PDB file of C-alpha atoms in Angstrom:
ATOM      1  CA  MET A   1      17.670  -8.203 -11.992  1.00 45.00           C
ATOM      2  CA  THR A   2      14.200  -6.608 -11.930  1.00 52.00           C
ATOM      3  CA  LYS A   3      13.564  -3.670  -9.631  1.00 73.00           C
ATOM      4  CA  VAL A   4      10.174  -4.483  -8.159  1.00 79.00           C
ATOM      5  CA  LYS A   5       9.010  -2.263  -5.322  1.00 93.00           C
ATOM      6  CA  PHE A   6       7.570  -4.041  -2.315  1.00 95.00           C
ATOM      7  CA  SER A   7       5.868  -2.405   0.641  1.00 97.00           C
ATOM      8  CA  PRO A   8       5.238  -4.827   3.526  1.00 97.00           C
ATOM      9  CA  SER A   9       1.917  -4.430   5.328  1.00 95.00           C
ATOM     10  CA  LEU A  10       3.063  -4.148   8.933  1.00 95.00           C
ATOM     11  CA  MET A  11      -0.412  -5.007  10.217  1.00 91.00           C
ATOM     12  CA  THR A  12       0.439  -8.619   9.336  1.00 92.00           C
ATOM     13  CA  MET A  13       3.953  -8.796  10.800  1.00 93.00           C
ATOM     14  CA  ASP A  14       4.889 -10.758  13.905  1.00 92.00           C
ATOM     15  CA  LEU A  15       4.900  -8.100  16.610  1.00 88.00           C
ATOM     16  CA  ASP A  16       6.867 -10.416  18.902  1.00 92.00           C
ATOM     17  CA  LYS A  17       9.707  -9.992  16.392  1.00 95.00           C
ATOM     18  CA  PHE A  18       9.082  -6.327  15.582  1.00 94.00           C
ATOM     19  CA  LYS A  19      12.676  -5.071  15.794  1.00 96.00           C
ATOM     20  CA  GLU A  20      14.196  -8.132  14.114  1.00 96.00           C
ATOM     21  CA  GLN A  21      11.786  -8.021  11.168  1.00 97.00           C
ATOM     22  CA  ILE A  22      12.055  -4.263  10.585  1.00 97.00           C
ATOM     23  CA  GLU A  23      15.854  -4.293  10.761  1.00 97.00           C
ATOM     24  CA  PHE A  24      15.989  -7.072   8.155  1.00 98.00           C
ATOM     25  CA  LEU A  25      13.421  -5.492   5.850  1.00 97.00           C
ATOM     26  CA  ASN A  26      15.156  -2.114   5.978  1.00 97.00           C
ATOM     27  CA  ASP A  27      17.769  -3.523   3.595  1.00 96.00           C
ATOM     28  CA  HIS A  28      15.307  -5.120   1.175  1.00 95.00           C
ATOM     29  CA  VAL A  29      12.131  -3.072   0.725  1.00 95.00           C
ATOM     30  CA  ASP A  30      11.284   0.427  -0.478  1.00 93.00           C
ATOM     31  CA  SER A  31       8.671   1.561   2.045  1.00 97.00           C
ATOM     32  CA  TYR A  32       6.319   0.354   4.763  1.00 98.00           C
ATOM     33  CA  HIS A  33       2.542   0.131   4.498  1.00 97.00           C
ATOM     34  CA  ILE A  34       0.688   1.163   7.656  1.00 95.00           C
ATOM     35  CA  ASP A  35      -3.016   0.245   7.841  1.00 93.00           C
ATOM     36  CA  ILE A  36      -4.946   2.603  10.101  1.00 93.00           C
ATOM     37  CA  MET A  37      -8.449   1.283  10.861  1.00 87.00           C
ATOM     38  CA  ASP A  38     -10.921   2.920  13.234  1.00 79.00           C
ATOM     39  CA  GLY A  39     -13.443   0.113  13.763  1.00 70.00           C
ATOM     40  CA  HIS A  40     -16.135   2.134  11.944  1.00 71.00           C
ATOM     41  CA  TYR A  41     -15.313   2.267   8.244  1.00 69.00           C
ATOM     42  CA  VAL A  42     -14.102  -1.307   8.609  1.00 75.00           C
ATOM     43  CA  PRO A  43     -14.821  -3.586  11.598  1.00 62.00           C
ATOM     44  CA  ASN A  44     -11.199  -3.969  12.666  1.00 69.00           C
ATOM     45  CA  ILE A  45      -9.100  -1.607  14.758  1.00 71.00           C
ATOM     46  CA  THR A  46      -5.442  -1.833  13.850  1.00 74.00           C
ATOM     47  CA  LEU A  47      -2.393   0.431  13.691  1.00 78.00           C
ATOM     48  CA  SER A  48      -2.169   4.126  14.519  1.00 83.00           C
ATOM     49  CA  PRO A  49       0.136   7.106  13.983  1.00 86.00           C
ATOM     50  CA  TRP A  50       1.876   6.009  17.193  1.00 88.00           C
ATOM     51  CA  PHE A  51       2.998   2.859  15.389  1.00 91.00           C
ATOM     52  CA  ILE A  52       4.672   4.966  12.695  1.00 94.00           C
ATOM     53  CA  GLU A  53       6.696   6.708  15.390  1.00 93.00           C
ATOM     54  CA  GLU A  54       7.818   3.333  16.731  1.00 93.00           C
ATOM     55  CA  VAL A  55       8.945   2.129  13.299  1.00 96.00           C
ATOM     56  CA  ARG A  56      10.855   5.362  12.749  1.00 96.00           C
ATOM     57  CA  LYS A  57      13.025   4.605  15.758  1.00 96.00           C
ATOM     58  CA  ILE A  58      14.670   1.809  13.762  1.00 97.00           C
ATOM     59  CA  SER A  59      13.961   2.714  10.113  1.00 98.00           C
ATOM     60  CA  LYS A  60      14.494   5.630   7.777  1.00 97.00           C
ATOM     61  CA  LEU A  61      12.312   4.206   5.006  1.00 98.00           C
ATOM     62  CA  PRO A  62       9.207   6.113   3.853  1.00 97.00           C
ATOM     63  CA  MET A  63       5.942   5.274   5.597  1.00 97.00           C
ATOM     64  CA  SER A  64       2.689   5.016   3.652  1.00 98.00           C
ATOM     65  CA  ALA A  65      -0.450   5.334   5.779  1.00 97.00           C
ATOM     66  CA  HIS A  66      -3.613   3.700   4.408  1.00 96.00           C
ATOM     67  CA  LEU A  67      -6.601   5.359   6.064  1.00 95.00           C
ATOM     68  CA  MET A  68      -9.578   3.052   6.528  1.00 91.00           C
ATOM     69  CA  VAL A  69     -11.382   5.536   8.771  1.00 91.00           C
ATOM     70  CA  THR A  70     -14.613   7.524   8.660  1.00 88.00           C
ATOM     71  CA  ASP A  71     -13.163  10.864   9.829  1.00 91.00           C
ATOM     72  CA  GLN A  72     -10.546  11.442   7.150  1.00 92.00           C
ATOM     73  CA  SER A  73      -9.652  14.991   8.216  1.00 94.00           C
ATOM     74  CA  PHE A  74      -8.900  14.014  11.809  1.00 93.00           C
ATOM     75  CA  TRP A  75      -6.402  11.350  10.813  1.00 94.00           C
ATOM     76  CA  VAL A  76      -4.898  13.286   7.905  1.00 97.00           C
ATOM     77  CA  ASN A  77      -4.092  16.175  10.257  1.00 95.00           C
ATOM     78  CA  GLN A  78      -2.374  13.819  12.714  1.00 95.00           C
ATOM     79  CA  LEU A  79      -0.299  12.279   9.946  1.00 97.00           C
ATOM     80  CA  ILE A  80       0.635  15.698   8.586  1.00 97.00           C
ATOM     81  CA  ASP A  81       1.844  16.716  12.044  1.00 95.00           C
ATOM     82  CA  MET A  82       4.153  13.703  12.209  1.00 94.00           C
ATOM     83  CA  LYS A  83       5.326  14.154   8.596  1.00 96.00           C
ATOM     84  CA  CYS A  84       4.169  10.753   7.333  1.00 97.00           C
ATOM     85  CA  GLU A  85       5.645  10.574   3.841  1.00 98.00           C
ATOM     86  CA  TRP A  86       2.551   9.157   2.086  1.00 98.00           C
ATOM     87  CA  ILE A  87      -1.029   9.710   3.232  1.00 98.00           C
ATOM     88  CA  CYS A  88      -3.530   7.577   1.303  1.00 98.00           C
ATOM     89  CA  MET A  89      -7.277   8.190   1.608  1.00 98.00           C
ATOM     90  CA  HIS A  90     -10.253   6.108   0.486  1.00 96.00           C
ATOM     91  CA  VAL A  91     -12.051   7.918  -2.307  1.00 96.00           C
ATOM     92  CA  GLU A  92     -15.393   6.566  -1.108  1.00 95.00           C
ATOM     93  CA  LEU A  93     -15.092   8.924   1.884  1.00 93.00           C
ATOM     94  CA  LEU A  94     -13.767  12.046   0.157  1.00 93.00           C
ATOM     95  CA  ASP A  95     -16.985  13.819  -0.866  1.00 89.00           C
ATOM     96  CA  ALA A  96     -16.478  17.584  -0.504  1.00 92.00           C
ATOM     97  CA  MET A  97     -13.004  17.054   0.995  1.00 95.00           C
ATOM     98  CA  ALA A  98     -10.743  15.735  -1.775  1.00 97.00           C
ATOM     99  CA  PHE A  99      -9.204  18.982  -2.967  1.00 98.00           C
ATOM    100  CA  ARG A 100      -8.838  20.433   0.534  1.00 97.00           C
ATOM    101  CA  LEU A 101      -7.138  17.368   1.995  1.00 98.00           C
ATOM    102  CA  ILE A 102      -4.872  16.798  -1.009  1.00 98.00           C
ATOM    103  CA  ASP A 103      -3.815  20.458  -0.891  1.00 98.00           C
ATOM    104  CA  SER A 104      -3.154  20.253   2.859  1.00 98.00           C
ATOM    105  CA  ILE A 105      -0.930  17.210   2.386  1.00 98.00           C
ATOM    106  CA  HIS A 106       1.024  18.876  -0.412  1.00 98.00           C
ATOM    107  CA  GLU A 107       1.393  22.143   1.486  1.00 98.00           C
ATOM    108  CA  ALA A 108       3.093  20.135   4.238  1.00 98.00           C
ATOM    109  CA  GLY A 109       5.604  18.788   1.699  1.00 98.00           C
ATOM    110  CA  LEU A 110       4.118  15.287   1.794  1.00 98.00           C
ATOM    111  CA  LYS A 111       2.592  12.996  -0.837  1.00 98.00           C
ATOM    112  CA  ALA A 112      -1.126  12.408  -1.267  1.00 98.00           C
ATOM    113  CA  GLY A 113      -2.564   9.081  -2.311  1.00 98.00           C
ATOM    114  CA  VAL A 114      -6.050   7.754  -2.948  1.00 98.00           C
ATOM    115  CA  VAL A 115      -7.365   4.214  -2.513  1.00 98.00           C
ATOM    116  CA  LEU A 116     -10.129   2.568  -4.553  1.00 97.00           C
ATOM    117  CA  ASN A 117     -12.229  -0.321  -3.265  1.00 96.00           C
ATOM    118  CA  PRO A 118     -12.795  -3.246  -5.657  1.00 96.00           C
ATOM    119  CA  GLU A 119     -16.218  -1.957  -6.739  1.00 96.00           C
ATOM    120  CA  THR A 120     -15.116   1.672  -7.197  1.00 97.00           C
ATOM    121  CA  PRO A 121     -14.418   2.715 -10.820  1.00 97.00           C
ATOM    122  CA  ILE A 122     -11.404   4.886 -11.591  1.00 98.00           C
ATOM    123  CA  GLU A 123     -13.680   7.546 -13.091  1.00 98.00           C
ATOM    124  CA  VAL A 124     -14.511   8.649  -9.536  1.00 97.00           C
ATOM    125  CA  ILE A 125     -11.065  10.223  -9.176  1.00 98.00           C
ATOM    126  CA  PHE A 126     -10.952  11.963 -12.558  1.00 98.00           C
ATOM    127  CA  PRO A 127     -11.764  15.441 -11.109  1.00 97.00           C
ATOM    128  CA  TYR A 128      -8.487  15.432  -9.143  1.00 98.00           C
ATOM    129  CA  ILE A 129      -6.415  12.635 -10.668  1.00 98.00           C
ATOM    130  CA  GLU A 130      -3.722  15.044 -11.856  1.00 98.00           C
ATOM    131  CA  LEU A 131      -3.121  16.100  -8.224  1.00 98.00           C
ATOM    132  CA  VAL A 132      -2.468  12.712  -6.639  1.00 98.00           C
ATOM    133  CA  ASP A 133       0.932  11.115  -6.158  1.00 98.00           C
ATOM    134  CA  LYS A 134      -0.236   7.530  -5.713  1.00 98.00           C
ATOM    135  CA  ILE A 135      -3.297   5.467  -6.586  1.00 98.00           C
ATOM    136  CA  THR A 136      -3.845   2.239  -4.659  1.00 98.00           C
ATOM    137  CA  ILE A 137      -6.095  -0.416  -6.145  1.00 98.00           C
ATOM    138  CA  MET A 138      -7.654  -2.753  -3.589  1.00 96.00           C
ATOM    139  CA  THR A 139      -7.679  -6.311  -4.922  1.00 95.00           C
ATOM    140  CA  ILE A 140      -9.656  -7.472  -1.872  1.00 92.00           C
ATOM    141  CA  ASP A 141     -12.388  -5.843   0.199  1.00 88.00           C
ATOM    142  CA  PRO A 142     -10.765  -3.587   2.817  1.00 79.00           C
ATOM    143  CA  GLY A 143     -10.477  -4.416   6.487  1.00 64.00           C
ATOM    144  CA  PHE A 144      -9.254  -7.999   6.721  1.00 61.00           C
ATOM    145  CA  ALA A 145      -6.112  -9.859   5.703  1.00 59.00           C
ATOM    146  CA  GLY A 146      -6.280 -13.155   3.840  1.00 58.00           C
ATOM    147  CA  GLN A 147      -9.358 -12.568   1.684  1.00 68.00           C
ATOM    148  CA  ARG A 148     -10.096 -13.892  -1.801  1.00 80.00           C
ATOM    149  CA  PHE A 149      -8.123 -12.164  -4.547  1.00 90.00           C
ATOM    150  CA  ILE A 150     -10.481 -10.283  -6.895  1.00 94.00           C
ATOM    151  CA  GLU A 151      -8.830 -10.658 -10.286  1.00 94.00           C
ATOM    152  CA  SER A 152     -11.152  -8.251 -12.111  1.00 95.00           C
ATOM    153  CA  THR A 153      -9.671  -5.329 -10.146  1.00 97.00           C
ATOM    154  CA  LEU A 154      -6.404  -5.684 -12.068  1.00 97.00           C
ATOM    155  CA  GLN A 155      -7.996  -4.117 -15.146  1.00 98.00           C
ATOM    156  CA  LYS A 156      -8.019  -0.813 -13.262  1.00 98.00           C
ATOM    157  CA  ILE A 157      -4.228  -0.995 -13.001  1.00 98.00           C
ATOM    158  CA  VAL A 158      -3.982  -1.521 -16.758  1.00 98.00           C
ATOM    159  CA  GLU A 159      -6.291   1.443 -17.372  1.00 98.00           C
ATOM    160  CA  LEU A 160      -4.346   3.682 -14.985  1.00 98.00           C
ATOM    161  CA  ARG A 161      -1.053   2.838 -16.688  1.00 97.00           C
ATOM    162  CA  LYS A 162      -2.530   3.702 -20.083  1.00 98.00           C
ATOM    163  CA  LEU A 163      -4.028   6.935 -18.769  1.00 98.00           C
ATOM    164  CA  ARG A 164      -0.729   7.956 -17.154  1.00 98.00           C
ATOM    165  CA  GLU A 165       1.105   7.446 -20.417  1.00 97.00           C
ATOM    166  CA  GLU A 166      -1.491   9.301 -22.492  1.00 97.00           C
ATOM    167  CA  LYS A 167      -1.927  12.264 -20.139  1.00 97.00           C
ATOM    168  CA  GLY A 168       1.536  12.533 -18.651  1.00 97.00           C
ATOM    169  CA  TYR A 169       0.327  12.087 -15.067  1.00 98.00           C
ATOM    170  CA  ASN A 170       2.933  11.468 -12.365  1.00 96.00           C
ATOM    171  CA  TYR A 171       1.153   9.115  -9.947  1.00 98.00           C
ATOM    172  CA  VAL A 172       2.543   5.716  -9.020  1.00 97.00           C
ATOM    173  CA  ILE A 173       0.210   2.710  -9.047  1.00 98.00           C
ATOM    174  CA  GLU A 174       0.027   0.355  -6.088  1.00 97.00           C
ATOM    175  CA  MET A 175      -1.928  -2.840  -5.507  1.00 97.00           C
ATOM    176  CA  ASP A 176      -3.133  -4.006  -2.112  1.00 95.00           C
ATOM    177  CA  GLY A 177      -4.519  -7.427  -1.257  1.00 89.00           C
ATOM    178  CA  SER A 178      -3.544 -11.105  -1.502  1.00 87.00           C
ATOM    179  CA  SER A 179      -0.260 -10.520  -3.290  1.00 94.00           C
ATOM    180  CA  ASN A 180       1.363 -13.957  -3.186  1.00 95.00           C
ATOM    181  CA  ARG A 181       2.506 -16.954  -5.218  1.00 96.00           C
ATOM    182  CA  LYS A 182      -0.997 -17.632  -6.528  1.00 95.00           C
ATOM    183  CA  SER A 183      -1.517 -14.092  -7.815  1.00 96.00           C
ATOM    184  CA  PHE A 184       1.984 -12.833  -8.697  1.00 97.00           C
ATOM    185  CA  LYS A 185       1.733 -13.738 -12.397  1.00 96.00           C
ATOM    186  CA  ARG A 186      -1.605 -11.966 -12.900  1.00 96.00           C
ATOM    187  CA  ILE A 187      -0.479  -8.920 -10.937  1.00 96.00           C
ATOM    188  CA  ASP A 188       2.768  -8.715 -12.889  1.00 96.00           C
ATOM    189  CA  GLU A 189       0.863  -8.772 -16.166  1.00 96.00           C
ATOM    190  CA  ALA A 190      -1.220  -5.791 -14.992  1.00 97.00           C
ATOM    191  CA  GLY A 191       1.978  -3.959 -14.051  1.00 95.00           C
ATOM    192  CA  PRO A 192       1.667  -1.968 -10.804  1.00 96.00           C
ATOM    193  CA  ASP A 193       4.655   0.015  -9.572  1.00 96.00           C
ATOM    194  CA  ILE A 194       4.330  -1.168  -5.959  1.00 97.00           C
ATOM    195  CA  TYR A 195       3.231  -4.498  -4.495  1.00 97.00           C
ATOM    196  CA  ILE A 196       1.903  -4.530  -0.950  1.00 96.00           C
ATOM    197  CA  VAL A 197       2.739  -7.865   0.645  1.00 96.00           C
ATOM    198  CA  GLY A 198       1.219  -9.177   3.839  1.00 94.00           C
ATOM    199  CA  ARG A 199       0.735 -12.475   5.600  1.00 93.00           C
ATOM    200  CA  SER A 200       0.139 -14.734   2.599  1.00 93.00           C
ATOM    201  CA  GLY A 201       2.894 -13.185   0.490  1.00 95.00           C
ATOM    202  CA  LEU A 202       5.585 -12.614   3.100  1.00 96.00           C
ATOM    203  CA  PHE A 203       5.139 -12.731   6.873  1.00 96.00           C
ATOM    204  CA  GLY A 204       3.301 -16.048   7.012  1.00 95.00           C
ATOM    205  CA  LEU A 205       5.737 -18.010   4.865  1.00 97.00           C
ATOM    206  CA  ASP A 206       8.184 -18.917   7.641  1.00 96.00           C
ATOM    207  CA  SER A 207       8.911 -18.056  11.264  1.00 95.00           C
ATOM    208  CA  SER A 208      12.174 -16.466  10.090  1.00 97.00           C
ATOM    209  CA  ILE A 209      11.783 -13.175   8.209  1.00 97.00           C
ATOM    210  CA  LYS A 210      14.971 -13.920   6.255  1.00 97.00           C
ATOM    211  CA  LYS A 211      13.589 -17.265   5.087  1.00 98.00           C
ATOM    212  CA  SER A 212      10.203 -15.690   4.381  1.00 97.00           C
ATOM    213  CA  TRP A 213      11.867 -13.092   2.170  1.00 97.00           C
ATOM    214  CA  GLU A 214      13.790 -15.743   0.246  1.00 96.00           C
ATOM    215  CA  ILE A 215      10.610 -17.780  -0.267  1.00 97.00           C
ATOM    216  CA  MET A 216       8.772 -14.688  -1.504  1.00 96.00           C
ATOM    217  CA  LYS A 217      11.553 -13.907  -3.972  1.00 94.00           C
ATOM    218  CA  LYS A 218      11.488 -17.470  -5.289  1.00 96.00           C
ATOM    219  CA  ASP A 219       7.693 -17.403  -5.563  1.00 97.00           C
ATOM    220  CA  TYR A 220       7.838 -14.185  -7.561  1.00 96.00           C
ATOM    221  CA  ASN A 221      10.586 -15.533  -9.798  1.00 95.00           C
ATOM    222  CA  ASP A 222       8.808 -18.852 -10.380  1.00 96.00           C
ATOM    223  CA  MET A 223       5.525 -17.212 -11.305  1.00 96.00           C
ATOM    224  CA  THR A 224       6.770 -14.245 -13.369  1.00 95.00           C
ATOM    225  CA  GLY A 225      10.130 -15.338 -14.716  1.00 92.00           C
ATOM    226  CA  LYS A 226      11.684 -12.209 -13.217  1.00 87.00           C
ATOM    227  CA  VAL A 227      14.294 -11.941 -10.469  1.00 82.00           C
ATOM    228  CA  ILE A 228      13.998  -9.565  -7.531  1.00 78.00           C
ATOM    229  CA  GLU A 229      17.118  -7.624  -6.613  1.00 68.00           C
TER     230      GLU A 229
END
């Protein structure tokens, strides 16, 4: 069995089956991915810190908040107050704030992550790379589910793995965007630690979350030759 870490993107779940889907996934996944969008940095408005509180009523798994918002400090402070386990910020919005916000997250006993858009090179985070706990590579443009998978972004995962080994950094590497049967083989070859799965990779595969999970496992096995626990 291969231990592959999956983090479902709850923005894409069936909210009519919220409790049923979370209770099933609690026994199968490692964390939950919460997209917080403000309608400014990206056109959509989606989940909020309130949603994290609702998930916590029926789950003890770690929550990872992905901030697609213009006012990073405002949202980071809210997430610190509610003790969100992972707080992940877009590097494109961190000018003059990176060290302060990362330190604030760590001082609260939480984990700080950064997110890179497809066009953003990893060199942007070099000044503070040794401080971050997670680096998320966007394999689609942020803001919308179901976009075209951008294969060239996977090279950043390869580079981050090599850099981690050479420098002894402790960050985990996550990929976000169009993780599904069509892309599993290429993603696996790049080697992220965490796969974010959404509508095309999990929730949209069947009306039953149990069947969707089994289909996703088979898709991953078929395309990579590995078996999910």
